[in-house]
XYZ file of C-alpha atoms in Angstrom:
258
model
C 96.386 115.059 121.420
C 95.680 112.946 117.914
C 98.536 111.102 115.701
C 99.810 113.175 112.856
C 99.773 110.333 110.362
C 100.185 110.336 106.620
C 98.905 106.544 106.557
C 97.586 104.401 109.371
C 99.185 102.925 111.999
C 98.452 99.631 113.806
C 99.227 99.085 117.787
C 99.415 95.363 118.506
C 100.131 93.228 121.019
C 100.904 89.343 121.316
C 100.415 86.614 123.757
C 102.568 84.035 123.031
C 103.965 79.958 123.995
C 106.817 81.503 125.305
C 109.588 83.981 124.223
C 111.569 82.201 121.525
C 111.093 83.993 118.276
C 112.188 81.278 116.054
C 110.210 78.475 118.159
C 107.312 79.623 119.854
C 103.877 80.662 118.273
C 100.917 83.323 119.014
C 98.049 81.983 121.178
C 96.468 85.514 121.108
C 96.572 89.148 118.954
C 94.977 92.040 118.944
C 95.583 95.487 116.438
C 94.344 98.785 116.829
C 94.137 100.251 113.765
C 94.329 104.492 113.851
C 93.757 105.993 110.267
C 95.201 109.521 109.964
C 91.832 110.913 110.306
C 91.433 109.723 113.671
C 88.800 106.918 113.204
C 90.052 103.257 114.715
C 88.987 99.675 114.436
C 90.447 97.260 116.741
C 90.178 93.369 116.496
C 91.455 90.712 118.654
C 92.092 86.740 117.860
C 92.720 83.986 119.642
C 94.796 81.245 117.928
C 95.619 77.827 117.984
C 99.545 77.195 118.412
C 99.087 73.940 117.451
C 101.493 73.331 120.498
C 101.513 72.853 124.263
C 101.370 76.266 125.984
C 103.346 75.485 129.098
C 101.894 76.060 132.352
C 104.232 79.197 133.718
C 103.405 80.705 130.428
C 99.509 80.133 131.103
C 100.428 81.691 134.542
C 101.524 84.492 133.485
C 98.785 85.344 130.158
C 95.673 83.022 131.749
C 95.259 81.661 127.765
C 94.487 78.225 128.735
C 95.448 75.118 125.861
C 91.704 74.100 126.503
C 90.827 78.411 125.755
C 92.624 78.103 121.911
C 91.977 74.164 121.088
C 89.215 74.992 119.073
C 90.275 78.340 117.560
C 91.957 78.769 114.108
C 95.825 78.551 113.577
C 97.885 81.122 112.284
C 97.788 80.350 108.905
C 94.026 80.163 108.773
C 93.964 83.931 109.942
C 96.868 84.995 108.134
C 95.433 86.487 105.421
C 93.146 88.756 107.692
C 95.514 89.743 109.292
C 97.680 90.843 106.878
C 95.034 92.643 104.674
C 94.897 94.796 108.191
C 98.034 95.797 108.521
C 99.426 95.671 105.307
C 99.092 99.405 104.500
C 99.874 100.735 107.803
C 102.919 100.953 109.805
C 103.325 99.144 113.025
C 103.756 100.273 116.934
C 103.956 98.414 119.990
C 105.375 98.114 123.202
C 108.951 95.975 123.087
C 107.755 95.140 119.176
C 111.002 95.620 117.960
C 112.776 93.184 119.608
C 109.901 90.842 120.114
C 106.492 90.849 118.327
C 107.403 92.267 115.098
C 110.093 89.487 114.719
C 107.713 86.960 116.090
C 104.649 88.077 114.049
C 107.047 88.223 110.842
C 108.083 84.693 111.595
C 104.257 83.490 111.628
C 103.425 84.943 108.394
C 106.682 83.507 106.609
C 105.222 79.904 108.039
C 101.760 80.984 106.620
C 103.159 81.815 103.186
C 102.638 85.316 103.369
C 105.443 87.326 102.406
C 105.382 89.582 105.128
C 108.219 92.340 104.829
C 108.761 95.913 106.422
C 109.850 97.621 103.188
C 106.958 99.979 103.241
C 106.502 100.237 106.658
C 108.203 101.937 109.672
C 107.704 101.069 113.048
C 107.277 103.042 116.587
C 108.665 101.276 119.772
C 106.569 102.613 122.508
C 108.605 101.227 125.053
C 112.042 102.482 123.842
C 110.695 106.051 123.794
C 109.661 105.054 127.600
C 112.686 103.612 128.297
C 114.543 106.686 126.855
C 112.721 108.670 128.616
C 111.958 106.944 131.851
C 113.258 103.553 132.102
C 109.963 101.662 133.477
C 107.737 98.847 132.280
C 103.996 98.973 130.666
C 102.316 99.009 133.923
C 104.099 101.458 135.591
C 104.055 103.483 131.985
C 100.533 103.694 132.182
C 100.245 104.655 135.474
C 102.966 107.659 134.942
C 101.595 108.964 131.965
C 97.754 107.986 132.044
C 97.419 107.957 136.043
C 95.576 104.809 135.265
C 96.161 101.526 136.674
C 96.195 99.003 134.464
C 93.397 96.423 134.430
C 93.821 93.225 132.885
C 97.481 93.315 132.187
C 98.916 90.604 130.059
C 95.810 90.461 127.870
C 96.902 91.188 124.353
C 93.831 93.793 123.736
C 94.281 95.405 127.472
C 98.040 95.891 126.841
C 97.423 97.153 122.875
C 95.202 99.809 124.021
C 97.602 101.048 126.530
C 100.363 100.975 124.425
C 98.164 103.654 122.361
C 97.043 105.605 124.983
C 100.700 105.740 126.494
C 102.202 106.955 123.217
C 99.566 109.801 122.985
C 100.506 110.876 126.497
C 104.481 110.636 125.614
C 103.735 113.094 122.660
C 101.972 115.778 125.261
C 104.667 115.187 127.913
C 107.816 115.711 125.714
C 107.825 118.660 123.517
C 110.842 117.389 121.854
C 109.434 114.348 120.154
C 108.246 114.752 116.852
C 104.092 113.725 115.876
C 105.402 112.278 113.109
C 105.363 108.152 112.493
C 108.479 108.066 110.437
C 110.584 110.627 113.195
C 109.301 108.499 116.369
C 110.298 105.379 114.322
C 113.840 106.509 114.064
C 113.762 107.838 117.843
C 112.910 104.192 118.795
C 115.358 102.413 116.384
C 118.035 100.901 118.680
C 120.242 99.605 115.926
C 120.306 99.089 112.248
C 119.667 95.602 111.186
C 118.586 94.057 108.095
C 116.344 91.624 109.519
C 113.986 91.707 113.129
C 116.133 89.714 115.121
C 119.552 91.719 114.775
C 121.544 88.498 113.014
C 122.198 90.998 110.027
C 123.712 94.324 110.995
C 124.939 97.146 108.934
C 128.735 98.587 109.035
C 129.511 102.365 108.816
C 129.632 101.818 104.685
C 126.305 100.350 104.977
C 127.546 97.250 103.810
C 125.434 94.160 105.478
C 127.583 92.393 107.902
C 126.980 89.317 110.427
C 126.244 90.837 113.868
C 126.942 87.112 115.767
C 129.208 84.328 115.809
C 132.804 83.713 114.640
C 132.083 86.013 112.119
C 130.726 89.044 113.884
C 131.626 92.188 112.254
C 132.685 90.778 109.088
C 130.453 91.937 105.872
C 128.279 89.425 104.329
C 130.051 89.264 100.828
C 133.163 88.252 102.386
C 131.953 85.621 104.185
C 130.023 83.989 101.074
C 133.231 84.546 99.410
C 135.519 82.526 101.798
C 133.247 80.518 103.407
C 130.102 79.320 101.055
C 129.091 76.801 103.785
C 128.289 79.141 105.932
C 125.039 80.127 104.076
C 123.795 76.707 103.955
C 124.616 76.212 107.517
C 122.590 79.045 108.627
C 119.998 77.922 106.166
C 119.645 74.604 107.479
C 120.127 75.458 111.636
C 117.484 77.261 113.849
C 117.746 80.640 112.795
C 114.587 83.015 112.710
C 112.581 82.546 109.030
C 113.040 86.124 108.269
C 116.682 86.165 108.942
C 117.094 83.187 106.341
C 114.650 85.134 103.707
C 117.337 88.033 104.480
C 120.502 86.519 103.436
C 119.012 84.565 100.433
C 117.749 87.994 99.141
C 122.107 89.335 100.060
C 123.297 85.980 98.301
C 120.776 86.559 95.224
C 121.857 90.314 94.626
C 125.447 89.320 94.831
C 124.665 86.609 92.105
C 123.083 89.174 89.905
C 125.612 91.510 90.374
C 128.135 89.224 89.080
C 125.690 88.246 86.071
C 125.297 91.730 84.920
């Protein structure tokens, strides 16, 4: 089985200091880039998060503070990482809800204008959960009949995710071997930002998907309560959410001026 690709796809996995997309940092990133002709390129980086890695997190992935102390920070690696993924679609295990949002945050902090406009994403975990409802280690055993050695190492998890997707395509004839179709299948709900704070209603209008204005259109809230925009920009929301909201506000202003 080989993926049918029209452009490269990058399978990737992050090990981090925690699970808060806005506050936590990457300590390891591994990327497996698969090209339409079947060729592969892989790279793994250790990253100095410039913050303390909690002991309970070290117990999960085994990456200690000493191990990353002399490694480059994400900003120093960002251009190299972005160069590897910028012409590609993205895939991972739970990537839509965690890895992509956190990667976007790190890129924006490093002044790299990361955007998914020309990319689609395939979340292999969603395929697995829709079809079998299990975890990555169980998925690897179920689909590939192998034990996942070195779980919670970004490199091992990345390779396992790639192998699981190939096996999923072999097992489920209804799954189309097409990155765009796989992305549509793995999308849980439509949102304009990775974290799901800005959604879309049935009329394709941007809406707030949280808080006191949940379900209201962004235009309506900006019109009636302009201070809400400033509150979000100054509060502890992901940078990508703030970027999307700023783009919506600028678009509204431009429409008024034209």
